[in-house]
Short mmCIF file of C-alpha atoms in Angstrom, two decimals:
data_model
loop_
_atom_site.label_atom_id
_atom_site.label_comp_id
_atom_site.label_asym_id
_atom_site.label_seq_id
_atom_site.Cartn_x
_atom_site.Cartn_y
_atom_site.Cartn_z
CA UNK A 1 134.86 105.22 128.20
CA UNK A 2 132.76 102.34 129.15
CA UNK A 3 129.18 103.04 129.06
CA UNK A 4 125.51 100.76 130.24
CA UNK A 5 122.61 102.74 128.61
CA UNK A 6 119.70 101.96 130.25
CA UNK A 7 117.98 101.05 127.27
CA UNK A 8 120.52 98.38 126.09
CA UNK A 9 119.93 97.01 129.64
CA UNK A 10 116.45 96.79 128.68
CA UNK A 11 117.79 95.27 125.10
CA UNK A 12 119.24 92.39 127.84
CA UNK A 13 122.81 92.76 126.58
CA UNK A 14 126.21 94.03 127.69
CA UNK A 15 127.61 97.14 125.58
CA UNK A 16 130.70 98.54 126.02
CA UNK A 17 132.22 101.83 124.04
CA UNK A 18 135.48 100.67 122.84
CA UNK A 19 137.28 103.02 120.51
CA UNK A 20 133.85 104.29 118.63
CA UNK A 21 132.76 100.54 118.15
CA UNK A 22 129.55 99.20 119.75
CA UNK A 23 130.79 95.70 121.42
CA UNK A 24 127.22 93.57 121.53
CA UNK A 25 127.39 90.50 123.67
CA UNK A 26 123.91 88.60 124.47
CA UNK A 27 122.98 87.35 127.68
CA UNK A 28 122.17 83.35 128.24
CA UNK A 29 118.69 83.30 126.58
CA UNK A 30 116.91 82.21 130.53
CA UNK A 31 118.71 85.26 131.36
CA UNK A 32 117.26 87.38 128.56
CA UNK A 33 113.43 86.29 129.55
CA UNK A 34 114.11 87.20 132.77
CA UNK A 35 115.73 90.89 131.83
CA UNK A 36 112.59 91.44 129.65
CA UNK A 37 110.54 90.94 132.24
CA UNK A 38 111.95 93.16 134.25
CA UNK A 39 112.79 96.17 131.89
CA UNK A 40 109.07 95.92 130.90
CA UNK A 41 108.21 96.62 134.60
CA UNK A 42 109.18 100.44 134.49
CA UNK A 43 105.78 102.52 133.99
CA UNK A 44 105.59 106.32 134.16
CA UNK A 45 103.03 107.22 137.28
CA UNK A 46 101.83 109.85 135.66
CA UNK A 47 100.84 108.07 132.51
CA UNK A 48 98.16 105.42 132.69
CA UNK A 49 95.96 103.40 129.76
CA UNK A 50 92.59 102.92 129.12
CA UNK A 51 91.74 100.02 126.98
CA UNK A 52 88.25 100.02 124.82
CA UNK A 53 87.31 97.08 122.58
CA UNK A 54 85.68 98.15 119.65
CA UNK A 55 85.66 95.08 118.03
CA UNK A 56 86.98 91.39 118.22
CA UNK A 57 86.55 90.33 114.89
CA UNK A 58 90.25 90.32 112.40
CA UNK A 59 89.30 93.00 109.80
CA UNK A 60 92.17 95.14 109.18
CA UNK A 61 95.72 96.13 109.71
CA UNK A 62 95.58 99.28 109.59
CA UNK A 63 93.37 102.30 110.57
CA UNK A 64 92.77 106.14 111.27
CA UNK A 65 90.89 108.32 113.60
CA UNK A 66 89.11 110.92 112.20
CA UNK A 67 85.33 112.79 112.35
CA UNK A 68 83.54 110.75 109.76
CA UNK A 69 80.29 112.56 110.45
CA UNK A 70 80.77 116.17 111.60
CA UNK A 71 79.46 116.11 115.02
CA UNK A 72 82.72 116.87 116.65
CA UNK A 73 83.36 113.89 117.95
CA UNK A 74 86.85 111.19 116.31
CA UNK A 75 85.61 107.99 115.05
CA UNK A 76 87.48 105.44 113.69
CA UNK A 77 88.04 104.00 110.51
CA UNK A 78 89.87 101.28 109.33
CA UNK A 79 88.60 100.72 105.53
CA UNK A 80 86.20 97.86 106.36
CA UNK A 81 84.13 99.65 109.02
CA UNK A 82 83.96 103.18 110.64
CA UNK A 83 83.52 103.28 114.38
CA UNK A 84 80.97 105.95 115.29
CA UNK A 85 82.00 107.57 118.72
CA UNK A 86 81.27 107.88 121.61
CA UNK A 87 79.65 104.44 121.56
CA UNK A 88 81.34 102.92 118.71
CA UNK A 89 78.56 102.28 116.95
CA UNK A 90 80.46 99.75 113.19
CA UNK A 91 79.31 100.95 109.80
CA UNK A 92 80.16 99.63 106.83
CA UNK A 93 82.79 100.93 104.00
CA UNK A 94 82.22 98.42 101.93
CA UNK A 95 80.92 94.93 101.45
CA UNK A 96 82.10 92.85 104.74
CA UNK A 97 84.09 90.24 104.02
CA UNK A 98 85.40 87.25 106.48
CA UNK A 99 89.17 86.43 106.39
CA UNK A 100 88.87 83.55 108.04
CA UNK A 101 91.50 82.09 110.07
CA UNK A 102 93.89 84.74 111.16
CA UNK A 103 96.63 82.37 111.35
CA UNK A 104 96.79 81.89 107.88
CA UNK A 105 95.41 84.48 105.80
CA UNK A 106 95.45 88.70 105.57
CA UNK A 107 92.96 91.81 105.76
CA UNK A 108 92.99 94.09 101.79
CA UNK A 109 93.66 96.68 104.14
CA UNK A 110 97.40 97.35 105.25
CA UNK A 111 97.14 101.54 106.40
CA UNK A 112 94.53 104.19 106.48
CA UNK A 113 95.01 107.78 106.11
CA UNK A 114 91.96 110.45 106.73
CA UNK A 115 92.26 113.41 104.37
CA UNK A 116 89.54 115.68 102.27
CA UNK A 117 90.57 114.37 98.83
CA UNK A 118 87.27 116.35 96.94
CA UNK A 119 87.08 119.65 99.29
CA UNK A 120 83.65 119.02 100.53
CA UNK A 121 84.40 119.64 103.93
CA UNK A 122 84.19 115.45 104.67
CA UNK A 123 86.98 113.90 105.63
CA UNK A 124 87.77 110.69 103.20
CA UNK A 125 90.22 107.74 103.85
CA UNK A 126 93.22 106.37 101.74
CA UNK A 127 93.40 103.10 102.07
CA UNK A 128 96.84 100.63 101.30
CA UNK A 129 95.78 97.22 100.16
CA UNK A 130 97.60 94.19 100.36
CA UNK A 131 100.93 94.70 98.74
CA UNK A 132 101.19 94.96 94.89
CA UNK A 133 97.03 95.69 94.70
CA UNK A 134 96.42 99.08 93.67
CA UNK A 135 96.21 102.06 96.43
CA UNK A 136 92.69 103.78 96.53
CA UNK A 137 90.70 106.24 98.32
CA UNK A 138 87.07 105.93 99.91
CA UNK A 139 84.66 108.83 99.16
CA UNK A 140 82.74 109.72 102.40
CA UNK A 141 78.90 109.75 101.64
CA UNK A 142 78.64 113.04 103.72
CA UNK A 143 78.69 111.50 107.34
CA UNK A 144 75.91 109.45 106.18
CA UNK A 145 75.80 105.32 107.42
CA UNK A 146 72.51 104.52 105.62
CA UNK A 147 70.68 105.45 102.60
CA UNK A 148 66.88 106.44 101.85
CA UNK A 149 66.30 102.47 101.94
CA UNK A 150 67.75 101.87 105.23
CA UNK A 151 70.67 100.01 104.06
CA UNK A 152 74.05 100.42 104.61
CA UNK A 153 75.86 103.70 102.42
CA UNK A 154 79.19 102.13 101.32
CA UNK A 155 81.94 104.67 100.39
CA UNK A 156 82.71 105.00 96.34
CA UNK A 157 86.21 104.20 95.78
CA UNK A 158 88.67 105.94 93.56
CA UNK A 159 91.75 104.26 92.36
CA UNK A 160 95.31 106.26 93.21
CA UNK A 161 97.70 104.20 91.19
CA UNK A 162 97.67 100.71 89.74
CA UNK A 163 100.52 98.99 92.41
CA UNK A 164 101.34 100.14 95.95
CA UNK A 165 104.54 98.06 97.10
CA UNK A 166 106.64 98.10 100.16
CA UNK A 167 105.16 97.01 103.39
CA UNK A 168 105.30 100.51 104.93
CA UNK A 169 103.80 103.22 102.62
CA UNK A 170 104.14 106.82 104.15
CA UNK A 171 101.77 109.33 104.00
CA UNK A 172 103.69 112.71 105.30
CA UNK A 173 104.33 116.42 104.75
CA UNK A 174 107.72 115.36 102.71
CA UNK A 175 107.88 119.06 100.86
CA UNK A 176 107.18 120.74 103.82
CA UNK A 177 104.53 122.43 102.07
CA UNK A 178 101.78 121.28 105.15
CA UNK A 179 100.43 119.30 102.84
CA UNK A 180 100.81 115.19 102.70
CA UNK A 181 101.64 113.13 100.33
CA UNK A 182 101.43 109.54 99.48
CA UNK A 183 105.02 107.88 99.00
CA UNK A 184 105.52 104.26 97.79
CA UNK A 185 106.89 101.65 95.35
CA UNK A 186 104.85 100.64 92.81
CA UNK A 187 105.02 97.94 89.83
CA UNK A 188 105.24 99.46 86.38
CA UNK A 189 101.97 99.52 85.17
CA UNK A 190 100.92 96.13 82.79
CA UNK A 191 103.61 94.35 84.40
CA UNK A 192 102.47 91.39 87.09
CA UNK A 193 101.96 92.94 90.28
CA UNK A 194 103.75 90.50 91.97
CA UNK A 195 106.93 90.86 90.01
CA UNK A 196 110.15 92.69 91.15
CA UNK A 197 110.62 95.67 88.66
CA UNK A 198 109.53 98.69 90.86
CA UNK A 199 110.06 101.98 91.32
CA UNK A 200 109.58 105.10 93.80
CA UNK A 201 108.02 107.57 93.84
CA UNK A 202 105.82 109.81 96.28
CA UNK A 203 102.20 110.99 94.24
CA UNK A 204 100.14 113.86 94.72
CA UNK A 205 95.77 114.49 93.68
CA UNK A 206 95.35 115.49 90.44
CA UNK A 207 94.79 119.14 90.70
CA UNK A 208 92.11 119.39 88.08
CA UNK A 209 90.27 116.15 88.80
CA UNK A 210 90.14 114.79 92.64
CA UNK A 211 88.70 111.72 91.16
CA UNK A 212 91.13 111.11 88.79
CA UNK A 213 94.60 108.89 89.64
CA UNK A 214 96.96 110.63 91.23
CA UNK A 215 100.30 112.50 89.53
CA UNK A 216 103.58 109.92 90.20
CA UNK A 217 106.72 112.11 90.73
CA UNK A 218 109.50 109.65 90.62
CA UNK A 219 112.53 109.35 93.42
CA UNK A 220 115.42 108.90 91.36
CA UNK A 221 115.75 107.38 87.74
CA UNK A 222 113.99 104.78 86.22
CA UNK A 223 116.64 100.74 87.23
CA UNK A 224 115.32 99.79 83.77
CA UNK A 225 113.46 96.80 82.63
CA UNK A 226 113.87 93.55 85.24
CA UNK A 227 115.59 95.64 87.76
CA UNK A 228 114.46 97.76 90.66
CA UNK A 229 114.80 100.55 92.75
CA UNK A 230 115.92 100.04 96.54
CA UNK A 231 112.91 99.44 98.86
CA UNK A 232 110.33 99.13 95.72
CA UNK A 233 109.47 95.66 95.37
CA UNK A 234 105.97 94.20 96.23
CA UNK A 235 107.07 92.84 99.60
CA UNK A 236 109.55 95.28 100.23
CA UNK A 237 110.53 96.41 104.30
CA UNK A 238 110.82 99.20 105.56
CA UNK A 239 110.78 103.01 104.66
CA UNK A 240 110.51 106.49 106.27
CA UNK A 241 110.95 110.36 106.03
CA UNK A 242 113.21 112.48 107.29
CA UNK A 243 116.41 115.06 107.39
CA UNK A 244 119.44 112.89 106.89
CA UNK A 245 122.25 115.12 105.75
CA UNK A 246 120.86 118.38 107.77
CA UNK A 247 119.95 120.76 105.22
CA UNK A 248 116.37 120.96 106.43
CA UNK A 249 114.75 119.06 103.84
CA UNK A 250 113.07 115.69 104.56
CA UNK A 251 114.48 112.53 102.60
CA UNK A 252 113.06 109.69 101.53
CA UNK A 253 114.63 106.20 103.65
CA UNK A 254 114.78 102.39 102.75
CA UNK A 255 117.08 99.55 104.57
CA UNK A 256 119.14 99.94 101.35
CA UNK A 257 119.82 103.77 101.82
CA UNK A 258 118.07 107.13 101.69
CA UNK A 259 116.89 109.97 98.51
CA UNK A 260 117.96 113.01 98.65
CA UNK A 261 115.69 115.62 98.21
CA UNK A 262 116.59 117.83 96.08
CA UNK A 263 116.76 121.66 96.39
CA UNK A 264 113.55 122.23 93.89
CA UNK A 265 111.59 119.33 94.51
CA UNK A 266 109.13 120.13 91.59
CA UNK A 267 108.49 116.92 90.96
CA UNK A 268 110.88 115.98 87.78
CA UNK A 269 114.20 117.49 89.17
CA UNK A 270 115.82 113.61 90.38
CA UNK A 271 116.24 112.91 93.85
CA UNK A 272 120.16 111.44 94.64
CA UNK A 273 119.85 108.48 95.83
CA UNK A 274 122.76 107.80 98.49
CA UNK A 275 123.39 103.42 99.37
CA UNK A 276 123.90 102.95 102.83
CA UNK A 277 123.36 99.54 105.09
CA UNK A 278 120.13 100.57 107.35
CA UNK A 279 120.12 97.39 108.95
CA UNK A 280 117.51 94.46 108.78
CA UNK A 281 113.96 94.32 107.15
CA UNK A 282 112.28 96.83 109.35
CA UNK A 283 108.84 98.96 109.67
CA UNK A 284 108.65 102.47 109.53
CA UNK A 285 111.88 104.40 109.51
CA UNK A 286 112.45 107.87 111.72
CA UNK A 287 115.60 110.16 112.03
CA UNK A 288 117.20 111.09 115.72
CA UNK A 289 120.21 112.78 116.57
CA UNK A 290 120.86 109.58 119.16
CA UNK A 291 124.43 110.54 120.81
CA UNK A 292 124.13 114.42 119.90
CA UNK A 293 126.70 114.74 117.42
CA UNK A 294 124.91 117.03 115.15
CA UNK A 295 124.14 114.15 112.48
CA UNK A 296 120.99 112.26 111.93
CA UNK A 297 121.11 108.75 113.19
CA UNK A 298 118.24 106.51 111.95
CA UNK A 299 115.94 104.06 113.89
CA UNK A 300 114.12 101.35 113.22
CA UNK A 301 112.21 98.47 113.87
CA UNK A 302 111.88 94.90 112.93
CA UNK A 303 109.05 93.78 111.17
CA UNK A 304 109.24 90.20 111.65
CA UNK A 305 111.69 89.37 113.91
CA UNK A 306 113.22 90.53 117.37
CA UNK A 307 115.21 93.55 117.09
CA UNK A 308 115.11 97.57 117.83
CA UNK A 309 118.07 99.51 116.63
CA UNK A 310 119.77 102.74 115.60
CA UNK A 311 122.26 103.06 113.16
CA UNK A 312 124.70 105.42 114.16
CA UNK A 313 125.63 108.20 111.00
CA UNK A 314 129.27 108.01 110.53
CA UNK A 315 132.05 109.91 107.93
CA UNK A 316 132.35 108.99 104.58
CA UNK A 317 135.03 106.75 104.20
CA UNK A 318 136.70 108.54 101.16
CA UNK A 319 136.46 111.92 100.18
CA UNK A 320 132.90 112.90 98.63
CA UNK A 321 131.50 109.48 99.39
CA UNK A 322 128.47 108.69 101.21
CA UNK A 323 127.94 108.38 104.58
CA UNK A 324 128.48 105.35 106.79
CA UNK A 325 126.09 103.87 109.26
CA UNK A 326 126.41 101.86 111.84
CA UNK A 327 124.30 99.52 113.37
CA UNK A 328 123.74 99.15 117.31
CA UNK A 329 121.11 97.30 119.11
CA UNK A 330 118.46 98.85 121.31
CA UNK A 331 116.14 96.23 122.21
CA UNK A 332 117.53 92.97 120.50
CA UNK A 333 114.96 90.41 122.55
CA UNK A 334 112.22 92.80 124.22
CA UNK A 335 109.11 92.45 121.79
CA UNK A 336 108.93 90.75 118.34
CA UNK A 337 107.52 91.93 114.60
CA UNK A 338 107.18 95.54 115.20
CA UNK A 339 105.38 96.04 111.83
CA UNK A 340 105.21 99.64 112.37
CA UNK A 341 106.65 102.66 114.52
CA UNK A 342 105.33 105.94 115.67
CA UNK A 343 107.68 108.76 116.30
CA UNK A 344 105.91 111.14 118.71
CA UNK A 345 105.66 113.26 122.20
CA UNK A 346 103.61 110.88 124.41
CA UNK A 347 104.37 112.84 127.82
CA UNK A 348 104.10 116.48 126.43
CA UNK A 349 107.65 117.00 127.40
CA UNK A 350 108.74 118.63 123.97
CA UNK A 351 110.66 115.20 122.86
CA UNK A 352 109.25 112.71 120.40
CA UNK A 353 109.12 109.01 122.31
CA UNK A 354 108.85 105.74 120.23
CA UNK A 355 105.46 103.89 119.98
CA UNK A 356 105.61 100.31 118.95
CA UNK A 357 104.13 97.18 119.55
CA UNK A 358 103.72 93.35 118.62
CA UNK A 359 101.87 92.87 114.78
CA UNK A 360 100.18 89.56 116.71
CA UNK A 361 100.47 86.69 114.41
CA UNK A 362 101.66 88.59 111.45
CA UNK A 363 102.88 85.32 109.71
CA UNK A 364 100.72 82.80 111.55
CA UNK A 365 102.64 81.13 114.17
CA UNK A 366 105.83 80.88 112.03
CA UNK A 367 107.96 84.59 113.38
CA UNK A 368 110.19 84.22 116.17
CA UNK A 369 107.99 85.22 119.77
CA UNK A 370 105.10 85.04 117.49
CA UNK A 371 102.31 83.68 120.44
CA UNK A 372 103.83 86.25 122.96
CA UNK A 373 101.68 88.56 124.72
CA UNK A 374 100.40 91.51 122.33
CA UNK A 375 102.20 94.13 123.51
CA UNK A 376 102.35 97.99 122.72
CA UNK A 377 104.90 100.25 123.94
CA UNK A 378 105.61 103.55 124.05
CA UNK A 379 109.56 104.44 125.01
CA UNK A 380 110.19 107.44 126.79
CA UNK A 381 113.33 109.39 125.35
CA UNK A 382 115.45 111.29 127.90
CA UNK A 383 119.03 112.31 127.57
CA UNK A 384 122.09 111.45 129.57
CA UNK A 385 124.12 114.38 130.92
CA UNK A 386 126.35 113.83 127.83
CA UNK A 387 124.08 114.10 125.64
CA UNK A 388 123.49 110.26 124.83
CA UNK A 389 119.62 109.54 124.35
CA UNK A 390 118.32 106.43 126.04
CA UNK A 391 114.65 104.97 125.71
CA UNK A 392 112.98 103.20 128.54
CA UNK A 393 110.21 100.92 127.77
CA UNK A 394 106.82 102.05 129.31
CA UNK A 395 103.62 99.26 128.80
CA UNK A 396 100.65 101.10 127.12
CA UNK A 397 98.67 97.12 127.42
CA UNK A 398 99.60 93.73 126.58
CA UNK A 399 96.62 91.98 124.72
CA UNK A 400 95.63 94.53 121.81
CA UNK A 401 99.43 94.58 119.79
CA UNK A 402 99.91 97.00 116.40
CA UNK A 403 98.88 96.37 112.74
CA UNK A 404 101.02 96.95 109.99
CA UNK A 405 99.87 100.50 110.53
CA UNK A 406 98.20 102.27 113.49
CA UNK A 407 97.12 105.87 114.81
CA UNK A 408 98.57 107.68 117.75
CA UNK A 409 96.59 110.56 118.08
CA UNK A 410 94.65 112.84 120.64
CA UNK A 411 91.07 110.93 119.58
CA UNK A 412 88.68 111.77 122.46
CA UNK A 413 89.91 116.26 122.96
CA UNK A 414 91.72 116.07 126.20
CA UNK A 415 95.33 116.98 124.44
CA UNK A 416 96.77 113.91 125.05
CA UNK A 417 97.69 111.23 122.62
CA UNK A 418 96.28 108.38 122.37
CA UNK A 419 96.75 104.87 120.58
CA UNK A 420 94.07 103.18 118.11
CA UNK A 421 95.03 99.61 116.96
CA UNK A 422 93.57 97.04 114.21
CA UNK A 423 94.82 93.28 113.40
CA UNK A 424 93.85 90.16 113.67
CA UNK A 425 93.01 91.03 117.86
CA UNK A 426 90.14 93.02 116.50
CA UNK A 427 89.87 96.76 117.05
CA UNK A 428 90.98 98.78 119.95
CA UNK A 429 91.29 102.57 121.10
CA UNK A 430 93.56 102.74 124.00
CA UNK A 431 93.19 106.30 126.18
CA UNK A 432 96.33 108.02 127.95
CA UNK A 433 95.12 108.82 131.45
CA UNK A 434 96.84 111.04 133.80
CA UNK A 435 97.18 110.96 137.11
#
């Protein structure tokens, strides 16, 4: 049965369903601009954007939304500054520093997370570094910005482990317990931190001291001296949580394959880990029944390049083996290093949509489409009478772009999500509007 999704339309190719296999064929690359254009074009009148500058200035990549100071109002924080709403008054973390030409160099901040780490009712933020510099959280000084002497309060900071590797850290409820936790690769500890020996593992607050570094709990066994586990090296690309073989409990993914979470996950019982081919370096990774045949498929994004895919769960080849994937191209040309992916309901319509955007400049000018327009988009997912999901691209704005992390969240109380942004553009919280 021959088949034109509309989102491989979009992806400016030609698919045909021949026999289960995925037949890709590119269009003439004029052609391609041309289909780009156009498939960006589609906006849902409902849905509009409001754009907000909060700052211009490159000094993060990542960032969270959160109420810094009690007063009921989100601010935003994104480990150099916090953003005091509803003005957006900056404050500092810590000691400003300049990073120069964005072109050429990168923020120490990579994601933010907002979580109570000490249970004293104010919110604190987890901040990734660059890769291979130790994770760490900032203690919030109460709400305060300045101290008795008028200066400005900088927020204590706590070490969480010695190495935090892989370009995509999550920070999820991967127990289903409602509680988050941090997972990562990490360097063993004394060894360079930009050597290739890692682990992973997700980590949890000490329970007896928040201040102290947090408790490792290990995905799978230790590779053993020079070698390392899948998706754990300092530069490493691409990871995400979720169900893969449907018993209901969340797994751990890389490009190289996926942990199994184990039945009692308390911690020391080792997860399985299961190789698969997930496709190129990506971003973050999210699970999606695409064609609704009752197995997880995986998406993902790339980080660097041009490319949007699923990978299609197939049969194990041989009896008790692992599952195959497949890999099939959503949007092969529409918008380049997609450093990170959001997985959410944008419309309110009970289905999670995609949200992903342009990291501007995330290796200078060297990436493929790298001085394009800094786009963020937000896909809507629908199904096809069959069942098939498709996602059409809908423009949230094209001159803010994503980080290597970003928030989608509901940060001004109207129930809608919204979208806060910070890279080398500057920093930016983009409203939904409806109509």
């Amino acid at each position: 049965m021959s088949r034109l999704l509309p989102a491989l339309a979009a992806a400016l190719a030609v698919a045909t369903a021949t026999g289960g296999q995925l037949l890709f064929t590119p269009a003439p690359a004029a052609a391609q601009e041309k289909t780009a254009a156009k498939a960006a074009a589609p906006a849902d009148k409902k849905i509009s954007w409001k754009k907000t500058v909060l700052d211009t200035k490159f000094r993060s990549e990542g960032v969270a939304a959160f109420d810094v100071n009690k007063d009921g109002k989100v601010d935003v924080v994104n480990g150099e500054y916090w953003y005091e709403a509803p003005n957006w008054t900056p404050h500092e973390l810590q000691p400003p520093k300049d990073f120069g030409d964005p072109q050429k160099n990168y923020s120490r901040v990579f994601c933010c997370w907002g979580e109570d780490l000490n249970k004293d009712g104010y919110q604190d933020v987890i901040v990734i570094p660059f890769p291979g510099d130790p994770a760490y959280w900032m203690e919030n000084p109460k709400g305060q910005a300045k101290g008795a002497d008028g200066k400005a309060l900088h927020w204590k900071k706590h070490v969480i482990w010695h190495s935090a590797c892989n370009e995509t850290p999550q920070y999820a409820d991967l127990l289903g317990t409602g509680r988050r936790v941090l997972i990562m690769g990490f360097q063993p500890e004394g060894k360079s931190t930009a050597g290739n020996e890692g682990r992973m593992g997700y980590f949890t607050p000490d329970e007896k001291d928040p201040y102290a570094k947090w408790v490792m709990h290990p995905l799978g066994a230790d590779p053993g001296p020079g070698k390392a586990a899948p998706g754990s090296n300092r530069f490493s690309h691409g990871l995400g949580v979720g169900d893969v073989n449907g018993d209901k409990r969340k797994d751990v993914l890389c490009t190289d394959g996926w942990w199994e979470q184990p039945e009692k996950a308390d911690g020391k019982t080792p997860w399985v880990f299961h190789p698969a081919r997930l496709g190129e370096a990506c971003a973050d990774m999210h699970t999606w029944d695409m064609d609704n045949d009752g197995k997880a498929d995986v998406i993902s994004t790339s980080a660097h390049r041009f490319g949007i895919w699923w990978h299609k769960q197939r049969p194990a080849t041989s009896p008790g083996g692992n599952p195959a994937f497949q890999t099939m191209p959503l949007f092969p040309m529409l918008v380049s290093e997609t450093h990170a992916a959001v997985f959410v309901d944008i419309d309110g319509d009970g289905v999670p949509d995609l949200v992903t955007g342009k990291r501007f400049w995330s290796h200078g000018r060297s990436e493929p489409g790298s001085d394009a327009p800094a786009m963020i988009y937000w896909f809507k997912n629908t199904r096809t009478p069959d069942g098939m999901t498709t996602f059409t691209p809908m423009p949230i704005d094209d001159d803010s772009g994503i980080g290597t992390q970003f928030e989608v969240s509901d940060i001004n109380g109207d129930g809608l999500l919204d979208v806060v942004s910070s890279n080398k553009k500057g920093v930016r919280v983009i409203v939904q509007v409806r109509q």
